[in-house]
Amino acid sequence: MKNIVILISGGGSNMEAIVRAAGRDRWAERFGARIAAVVSNKADAGGLAIARAQGIDTAVVPHKDFATREDFDEALAKVVDGYAPTLVVLAGFMRILTPGFVNSYAGRLVNIHPSLLPAFPGLNTHQRAIDAGCKVAGVTVHQVTTELDHGPILAQAAVPVLPDDTADTLAARVLSQEHLLYPRAIAQWLSDT
C-alpha cells in the first residue's frame, strides 16, 4: 500500500478534499494508496478532528517545543517516517521546511500554493495579484524543493480576478479550485508512480 501523510496547520479544508476524493475515487483499489496519517504542528488544528472522524491516524509535533527549525524538522520526520510514506502532502502546513527535511523526501513531497507560480511566491498572494492589476490569478500544485514555492509544477488552475475583488473574495474562489485541483494532481502523481 502506498501511504500518504498529510501535514496541516489549520482547518484542513484541502486535506478534507483529498480524503473525500481518496474514498470517492477508490484510490486504494485504483492506486494501492491510502491516507495513512494527518500530522500537524498545532494541537488545536481543526483538521485533526476531521481526520480522526474519518478514522485516520493523527499526530501533533508542536513546533514551539523546539529551539530550532532543524530540531523541529528532525522530530517531524521521525513521526512522518513512522508511516513509511510514499508521498508527503503539505496542505496548509504553515512552516518553512529545512533543506534537510525537503531533501529527505525529494520527489515525493508536494505542496499547493494560491497563485499561478512562478508569480507571487510566499504570502499575501491574493492582495499582491490585485495590486499588480492581474486579470487572472489561480492555484499551483508543485513538488517541494529547497527554494520556496519554486519546485516543478504538477498542475495549475486559473481563476479570474474580478473588478470588485478583495483579497478575501478572490481567496474564496481560489480555495474552491484548490479543493478540486489538489486531489486530481495527487491522483495523477499516484498513477504515474
PDB file of C-alpha atoms in Angstrom:
ATOM      1  CA  MET A   1       0.000   0.000   0.000  1.00  0.00           C
ATOM      2  CA  LYS A   2       1.249   3.492  -0.890  1.00  0.00           C
ATOM      3  CA  ASN A   3       0.978   5.548   2.287  1.00  0.00           C
ATOM      4  CA  ILE A   4       0.153   9.247   2.062  1.00  0.00           C
ATOM      5  CA  VAL A   5       0.941  11.505   5.015  1.00  0.00           C
ATOM      6  CA  ILE A   6      -0.718  14.926   5.015  1.00  0.00           C
ATOM      7  CA  LEU A   7       0.762  17.831   7.001  1.00  0.00           C
ATOM      8  CA  ILE A   8      -1.587  20.600   8.160  1.00  0.00           C
ATOM      9  CA  SER A   9      -1.563  23.635  10.442  1.00  0.00           C
ATOM     10  CA  GLY A  10      -5.207  24.707  10.471  1.00  0.00           C
ATOM     11  CA  GLY A  11      -8.735  23.857   9.436  1.00  0.00           C
ATOM     12  CA  GLY A  12      -7.738  21.208   6.945  1.00  0.00           C
ATOM     13  CA  SER A  13     -10.113  22.011   4.078  1.00  0.00           C
ATOM     14  CA  ASN A  14      -7.641  20.826   1.428  1.00  0.00           C
ATOM     15  CA  MET A  15      -6.869  17.736   3.490  1.00  0.00           C
ATOM     16  CA  GLU A  16     -10.594  17.032   3.752  1.00  0.00           C
ATOM     17  CA  ALA A  17     -10.989  17.403  -0.029  1.00  0.00           C
ATOM     18  CA  ILE A  18      -8.144  14.927  -0.543  1.00  0.00           C
ATOM     19  CA  VAL A  19      -9.620  12.432   1.929  1.00  0.00           C
ATOM     20  CA  ARG A  20     -13.050  12.698   0.251  1.00  0.00           C
ATOM     21  CA  ALA A  21     -11.513  12.176  -3.197  1.00  0.00           C
ATOM     22  CA  ALA A  22      -9.471   9.190  -1.990  1.00  0.00           C
ATOM     23  CA  GLY A  23     -12.656   7.473  -0.835  1.00  0.00           C
ATOM     24  CA  ARG A  24     -14.942   8.568  -3.659  1.00  0.00           C
ATOM     25  CA  ASP A  25     -12.421   7.741  -6.385  1.00  0.00           C
ATOM     26  CA  ARG A  26     -11.289   4.469  -4.760  1.00  0.00           C
ATOM     27  CA  TRP A  27      -7.582   5.298  -4.510  1.00  0.00           C
ATOM     28  CA  ALA A  28      -6.981   2.094  -2.511  1.00  0.00           C
ATOM     29  CA  GLU A  29      -8.282  -0.036  -5.386  1.00  0.00           C
ATOM     30  CA  ARG A  30      -7.010   2.083  -8.280  1.00  0.00           C
ATOM     31  CA  PHE A  31      -3.590   3.073  -6.975  1.00  0.00           C
ATOM     32  CA  GLY A  32      -2.997   0.915  -3.914  1.00  0.00           C
ATOM     33  CA  ALA A  33      -2.882   4.159  -1.915  1.00  0.00           C
ATOM     34  CA  ARG A  34      -4.367   5.339   1.364  1.00  0.00           C
ATOM     35  CA  ILE A  35      -4.239   8.381   3.623  1.00  0.00           C
ATOM     36  CA  ALA A  36      -2.137   6.873   6.429  1.00  0.00           C
ATOM     37  CA  ALA A  37      -1.919   9.885   8.729  1.00  0.00           C
ATOM     38  CA  VAL A  38      -2.527  13.589   9.215  1.00  0.00           C
ATOM     39  CA  VAL A  39       0.185  15.391  11.178  1.00  0.00           C
ATOM     40  CA  SER A  40       0.030  18.952  12.491  1.00  0.00           C
ATOM     41  CA  ASN A  41       2.394  21.372  14.143  1.00  0.00           C
ATOM     42  CA  LYS A  42      -0.572  22.748  16.132  1.00  0.00           C
ATOM     43  CA  ALA A  43      -2.602  20.699  18.606  1.00  0.00           C
ATOM     44  CA  ASP A  44      -5.684  22.869  18.017  1.00  0.00           C
ATOM     45  CA  ALA A  45      -5.670  22.463  14.223  1.00  0.00           C
ATOM     46  CA  GLY A  46      -9.282  21.868  13.242  1.00  0.00           C
ATOM     47  CA  GLY A  47      -8.276  19.420  10.540  1.00  0.00           C
ATOM     48  CA  LEU A  48      -7.145  16.901  13.153  1.00  0.00           C
ATOM     49  CA  ALA A  49     -10.736  16.345  14.309  1.00  0.00           C
ATOM     50  CA  ILE A  50     -11.855  15.922  10.688  1.00  0.00           C
ATOM     51  CA  ALA A  51      -9.154  13.290  10.117  1.00  0.00           C
ATOM     52  CA  ARG A  52      -9.992  11.443  13.349  1.00  0.00           C
ATOM     53  CA  ALA A  53     -13.672  11.375  12.369  1.00  0.00           C
ATOM     54  CA  GLN A  54     -12.621   9.619   9.152  1.00  0.00           C
ATOM     55  CA  GLY A  55     -10.626   7.029  11.109  1.00  0.00           C
ATOM     56  CA  ILE A  56      -7.262   8.414  10.009  1.00  0.00           C
ATOM     57  CA  ASP A  57      -4.307   8.365  12.415  1.00  0.00           C
ATOM     58  CA  THR A  58      -3.280  11.805  13.650  1.00  0.00           C
ATOM     59  CA  ALA A  59      -0.205  13.162  15.377  1.00  0.00           C
ATOM     60  CA  VAL A  60       0.971  16.529  16.661  1.00  0.00           C
ATOM     61  CA  VAL A  61       4.543  17.791  16.665  1.00  0.00           C
ATOM     62  CA  PRO A  62       4.316  21.281  18.237  1.00  0.00           C
ATOM     63  CA  HIS A  63       6.936  23.471  16.568  1.00  0.00           C
ATOM     64  CA  LYS A  64       7.063  25.728  19.628  1.00  0.00           C
ATOM     65  CA  ASP A  65       8.552  22.846  21.631  1.00  0.00           C
ATOM     66  CA  PHE A  66      11.788  23.033  19.629  1.00  0.00           C
ATOM     67  CA  ALA A  67      14.624  25.547  19.816  1.00  0.00           C
ATOM     68  CA  THR A  68      15.475  25.377  16.104  1.00  0.00           C
ATOM     69  CA  ARG A  69      13.815  24.592  12.793  1.00  0.00           C
ATOM     70  CA  GLU A  70      16.261  21.739  12.357  1.00  0.00           C
ATOM     71  CA  ASP A  71      15.231  20.168  15.669  1.00  0.00           C
ATOM     72  CA  PHE A  72      11.551  20.502  14.775  1.00  0.00           C
ATOM     73  CA  ASP A  73      12.034  19.069  11.293  1.00  0.00           C
ATOM     74  CA  GLU A  74      14.001  16.146  12.696  1.00  0.00           C
ATOM     75  CA  ALA A  75      11.181  15.320  15.124  1.00  0.00           C
ATOM     76  CA  LEU A  76       8.585  15.800  12.389  1.00  0.00           C
ATOM     77  CA  ALA A  77      10.483  13.469  10.055  1.00  0.00           C
ATOM     78  CA  LYS A  78      10.540  10.757  12.727  1.00  0.00           C
ATOM     79  CA  VAL A  79       6.760  10.903  13.022  1.00  0.00           C
ATOM     80  CA  VAL A  80       6.248  11.016   9.244  1.00  0.00           C
ATOM     81  CA  ASP A  81       8.715   8.179   8.661  1.00  0.00           C
ATOM     82  CA  GLY A  82       6.759   6.039  11.125  1.00  0.00           C
ATOM     83  CA  TYR A  83       4.109   5.771   8.393  1.00  0.00           C
ATOM     84  CA  ALA A  84       6.597   4.810   5.626  1.00  0.00           C
ATOM     85  CA  PRO A  85       5.196   7.444   3.260  1.00  0.00           C
ATOM     86  CA  THR A  86       5.224   7.118  -0.486  1.00  0.00           C
ATOM     87  CA  LEU A  87       4.014  10.717  -0.660  1.00  0.00           C
ATOM     88  CA  VAL A  88       4.049  13.615   1.821  1.00  0.00           C
ATOM     89  CA  VAL A  89       1.407  16.258   1.120  1.00  0.00           C
ATOM     90  CA  LEU A  90       1.580  19.790   2.517  1.00  0.00           C
ATOM     91  CA  ALA A  91      -1.997  21.039   2.860  1.00  0.00           C
ATOM     92  CA  GLY A  92      -1.943  24.372   4.632  1.00  0.00           C
ATOM     93  CA  PHE A  93       1.182  23.449   6.572  1.00  0.00           C
ATOM     94  CA  MET A  94       2.449  26.884   7.567  1.00  0.00           C
ATOM     95  CA  ARG A  95       6.095  26.125   8.268  1.00  0.00           C
ATOM     96  CA  ILE A  96       9.088  26.631   6.023  1.00  0.00           C
ATOM     97  CA  LEU A  97      10.866  23.286   5.992  1.00  0.00           C
ATOM     98  CA  THR A  98      14.628  22.948   6.224  1.00  0.00           C
ATOM     99  CA  PRO A  99      16.694  21.675   3.286  1.00  0.00           C
ATOM    100  CA  GLY A 100      17.417  18.501   5.259  1.00  0.00           C
ATOM    101  CA  PHE A 101      13.709  17.686   5.560  1.00  0.00           C
ATOM    102  CA  VAL A 102      12.936  18.619   1.960  1.00  0.00           C
ATOM    103  CA  ASN A 103      15.834  16.607   0.571  1.00  0.00           C
ATOM    104  CA  SER A 104      14.878  13.506   2.550  1.00  0.00           C
ATOM    105  CA  TYR A 105      11.526  13.439   0.693  1.00  0.00           C
ATOM    106  CA  ALA A 106      12.798  14.692  -2.677  1.00  0.00           C
ATOM    107  CA  GLY A 107      10.404  13.822  -5.485  1.00  0.00           C
ATOM    108  CA  ARG A 108       7.665  12.748  -3.073  1.00  0.00           C
ATOM    109  CA  LEU A 109       6.873  15.999  -1.245  1.00  0.00           C
ATOM    110  CA  VAL A 110       4.137  18.182  -2.755  1.00  0.00           C
ATOM    111  CA  ASN A 111       2.528  21.493  -1.856  1.00  0.00           C
ATOM    112  CA  ILE A 112      -0.316  23.688  -3.021  1.00  0.00           C
ATOM    113  CA  HIS A 113       0.178  27.426  -3.427  1.00  0.00           C
ATOM    114  CA  PRO A 114      -2.568  30.024  -4.028  1.00  0.00           C
ATOM    115  CA  SER A 115      -1.083  31.678  -7.111  1.00  0.00           C
ATOM    116  CA  LEU A 116      -0.067  30.773 -10.622  1.00  0.00           C
ATOM    117  CA  LEU A 117       3.579  30.139  -9.864  1.00  0.00           C
ATOM    118  CA  PRO A 118       6.126  31.444 -10.592  1.00  0.00           C
ATOM    119  CA  ALA A 119       4.043  34.572  -9.906  1.00  0.00           C
ATOM    120  CA  PHE A 120       3.658  35.593  -6.267  1.00  0.00           C
ATOM    121  CA  PRO A 121       5.554  33.039  -4.211  1.00  0.00           C
ATOM    122  CA  GLY A 122       5.261  33.443  -0.450  1.00  0.00           C
ATOM    123  CA  LEU A 123       2.427  35.097   1.449  1.00  0.00           C
ATOM    124  CA  ASN A 124      -0.369  37.581   0.691  1.00  0.00           C
ATOM    125  CA  THR A 125      -0.729  36.262  -2.839  1.00  0.00           C
ATOM    126  CA  HIS A 126      -4.293  37.442  -3.444  1.00  0.00           C
ATOM    127  CA  GLN A 127      -3.710  41.054  -2.453  1.00  0.00           C
ATOM    128  CA  ARG A 128      -0.463  41.088  -4.414  1.00  0.00           C
ATOM    129  CA  ALA A 129      -2.287  39.840  -7.533  1.00  0.00           C
ATOM    130  CA  ILE A 130      -4.969  42.521  -7.134  1.00  0.00           C
ATOM    131  CA  ASP A 131      -2.367  45.241  -6.500  1.00  0.00           C
ATOM    132  CA  ALA A 132      -0.453  44.191  -9.634  1.00  0.00           C
ATOM    133  CA  GLY A 133      -3.594  44.541 -11.748  1.00  0.00           C
ATOM    134  CA  CYS A 134      -3.721  40.864 -12.683  1.00  0.00           C
ATOM    135  CA  LYS A 135      -6.758  39.759 -14.690  1.00  0.00           C
ATOM    136  CA  VAL A 136      -6.146  36.126 -13.743  1.00  0.00           C
ATOM    137  CA  ALA A 137      -4.963  34.505 -10.522  1.00  0.00           C
ATOM    138  CA  GLY A 138      -5.058  30.867  -9.534  1.00  0.00           C
ATOM    139  CA  VAL A 139      -3.511  27.924  -7.781  1.00  0.00           C
ATOM    140  CA  THR A 140      -0.481  25.687  -8.318  1.00  0.00           C
ATOM    141  CA  VAL A 141       0.357  22.189  -7.112  1.00  0.00           C
ATOM    142  CA  HIS A 142       4.104  21.680  -7.178  1.00  0.00           C
ATOM    143  CA  GLN A 143       6.874  19.465  -5.938  1.00  0.00           C
ATOM    144  CA  VAL A 144       8.680  20.977  -2.969  1.00  0.00           C
ATOM    145  CA  THR A 145      12.334  21.894  -3.340  1.00  0.00           C
ATOM    146  CA  THR A 146      14.664  23.817  -1.082  1.00  0.00           C
ATOM    147  CA  GLU A 147      13.693  27.056  -2.856  1.00  0.00           C
ATOM    148  CA  LEU A 148      10.358  28.321  -1.506  1.00  0.00           C
ATOM    149  CA  ASP A 149       7.463  27.867  -3.970  1.00  0.00           C
ATOM    150  CA  HIS A 150       9.753  27.092  -6.910  1.00  0.00           C
ATOM    151  CA  GLY A 151       9.541  23.310  -7.415  1.00  0.00           C
ATOM    152  CA  PRO A 152       8.406  21.595 -10.608  1.00  0.00           C
ATOM    153  CA  ILE A 153       4.762  22.377 -11.356  1.00  0.00           C
ATOM    154  CA  LEU A 154       2.386  19.395 -11.354  1.00  0.00           C
ATOM    155  CA  ALA A 155      -0.907  21.195 -12.026  1.00  0.00           C
ATOM    156  CA  GLN A 156      -2.461  24.654 -12.168  1.00  0.00           C
ATOM    157  CA  ALA A 157      -5.936  26.168 -12.327  1.00  0.00           C
ATOM    158  CA  ALA A 158      -6.765  29.744 -13.283  1.00  0.00           C
ATOM    159  CA  VAL A 159      -9.326  31.964 -11.570  1.00  0.00           C
ATOM    160  CA  PRO A 160     -10.433  35.353 -12.955  1.00  0.00           C
ATOM    161  CA  VAL A 161      -9.736  38.447 -10.888  1.00  0.00           C
ATOM    162  CA  LEU A 162     -12.989  40.418 -10.897  1.00  0.00           C
ATOM    163  CA  PRO A 163     -13.063  44.232 -10.852  1.00  0.00           C
ATOM    164  CA  ASP A 164     -14.614  44.387  -7.365  1.00  0.00           C
ATOM    165  CA  ASP A 165     -12.489  41.609  -5.842  1.00  0.00           C
ATOM    166  CA  THR A 166     -10.952  41.912  -2.411  1.00  0.00           C
ATOM    167  CA  ALA A 167      -8.237  39.595  -1.174  1.00  0.00           C
ATOM    168  CA  ASP A 168     -10.938  37.659   0.705  1.00  0.00           C
ATOM    169  CA  THR A 169     -13.335  37.203  -2.226  1.00  0.00           C
ATOM    170  CA  LEU A 170     -10.502  36.169  -4.538  1.00  0.00           C
ATOM    171  CA  ALA A 171      -9.141  33.790  -1.879  1.00  0.00           C
ATOM    172  CA  ALA A 172     -12.538  32.105  -1.569  1.00  0.00           C
ATOM    173  CA  ARG A 173     -12.764  31.463  -5.316  1.00  0.00           C
ATOM    174  CA  VAL A 174      -9.177  30.225  -5.453  1.00  0.00           C
ATOM    175  CA  LEU A 175      -9.813  27.899  -2.487  1.00  0.00           C
ATOM    176  CA  SER A 176     -12.740  26.275  -4.288  1.00  0.00           C
ATOM    177  CA  GLN A 177     -10.351  25.472  -7.145  1.00  0.00           C
ATOM    178  CA  GLU A 178      -7.722  24.177  -4.702  1.00  0.00           C
ATOM    179  CA  HIS A 179     -10.236  21.614  -3.432  1.00  0.00           C
ATOM    180  CA  LEU A 180     -10.683  20.300  -6.982  1.00  0.00           C
ATOM    181  CA  LEU A 181      -7.102  20.572  -8.244  1.00  0.00           C
ATOM    182  CA  TYR A 182      -5.134  19.110  -5.330  1.00  0.00           C
ATOM    183  CA  PRO A 183      -6.869  15.709  -5.262  1.00  0.00           C
ATOM    184  CA  ARG A 184      -6.608  15.460  -9.080  1.00  0.00           C
ATOM    185  CA  ALA A 185      -2.897  16.273  -9.015  1.00  0.00           C
ATOM    186  CA  ILE A 186      -2.254  13.707  -6.279  1.00  0.00           C
ATOM    187  CA  ALA A 187      -4.235  11.054  -8.174  1.00  0.00           C
ATOM    188  CA  GLN A 188      -2.167  11.782 -11.274  1.00  0.00           C
ATOM    189  CA  TRP A 189       1.059  11.544  -9.262  1.00  0.00           C
ATOM    190  CA  LEU A 190      -0.081   8.188  -7.833  1.00  0.00           C
ATOM    191  CA  SER A 191      -0.991   6.830 -11.257  1.00  0.00           C
ATOM    192  CA  ASP A 192       2.426   7.832 -12.604  1.00  0.00           C
ATOM    193  CA  THR A 193       4.369   6.083  -9.809  1.00  0.00           C
TER     194      THR A 193
END
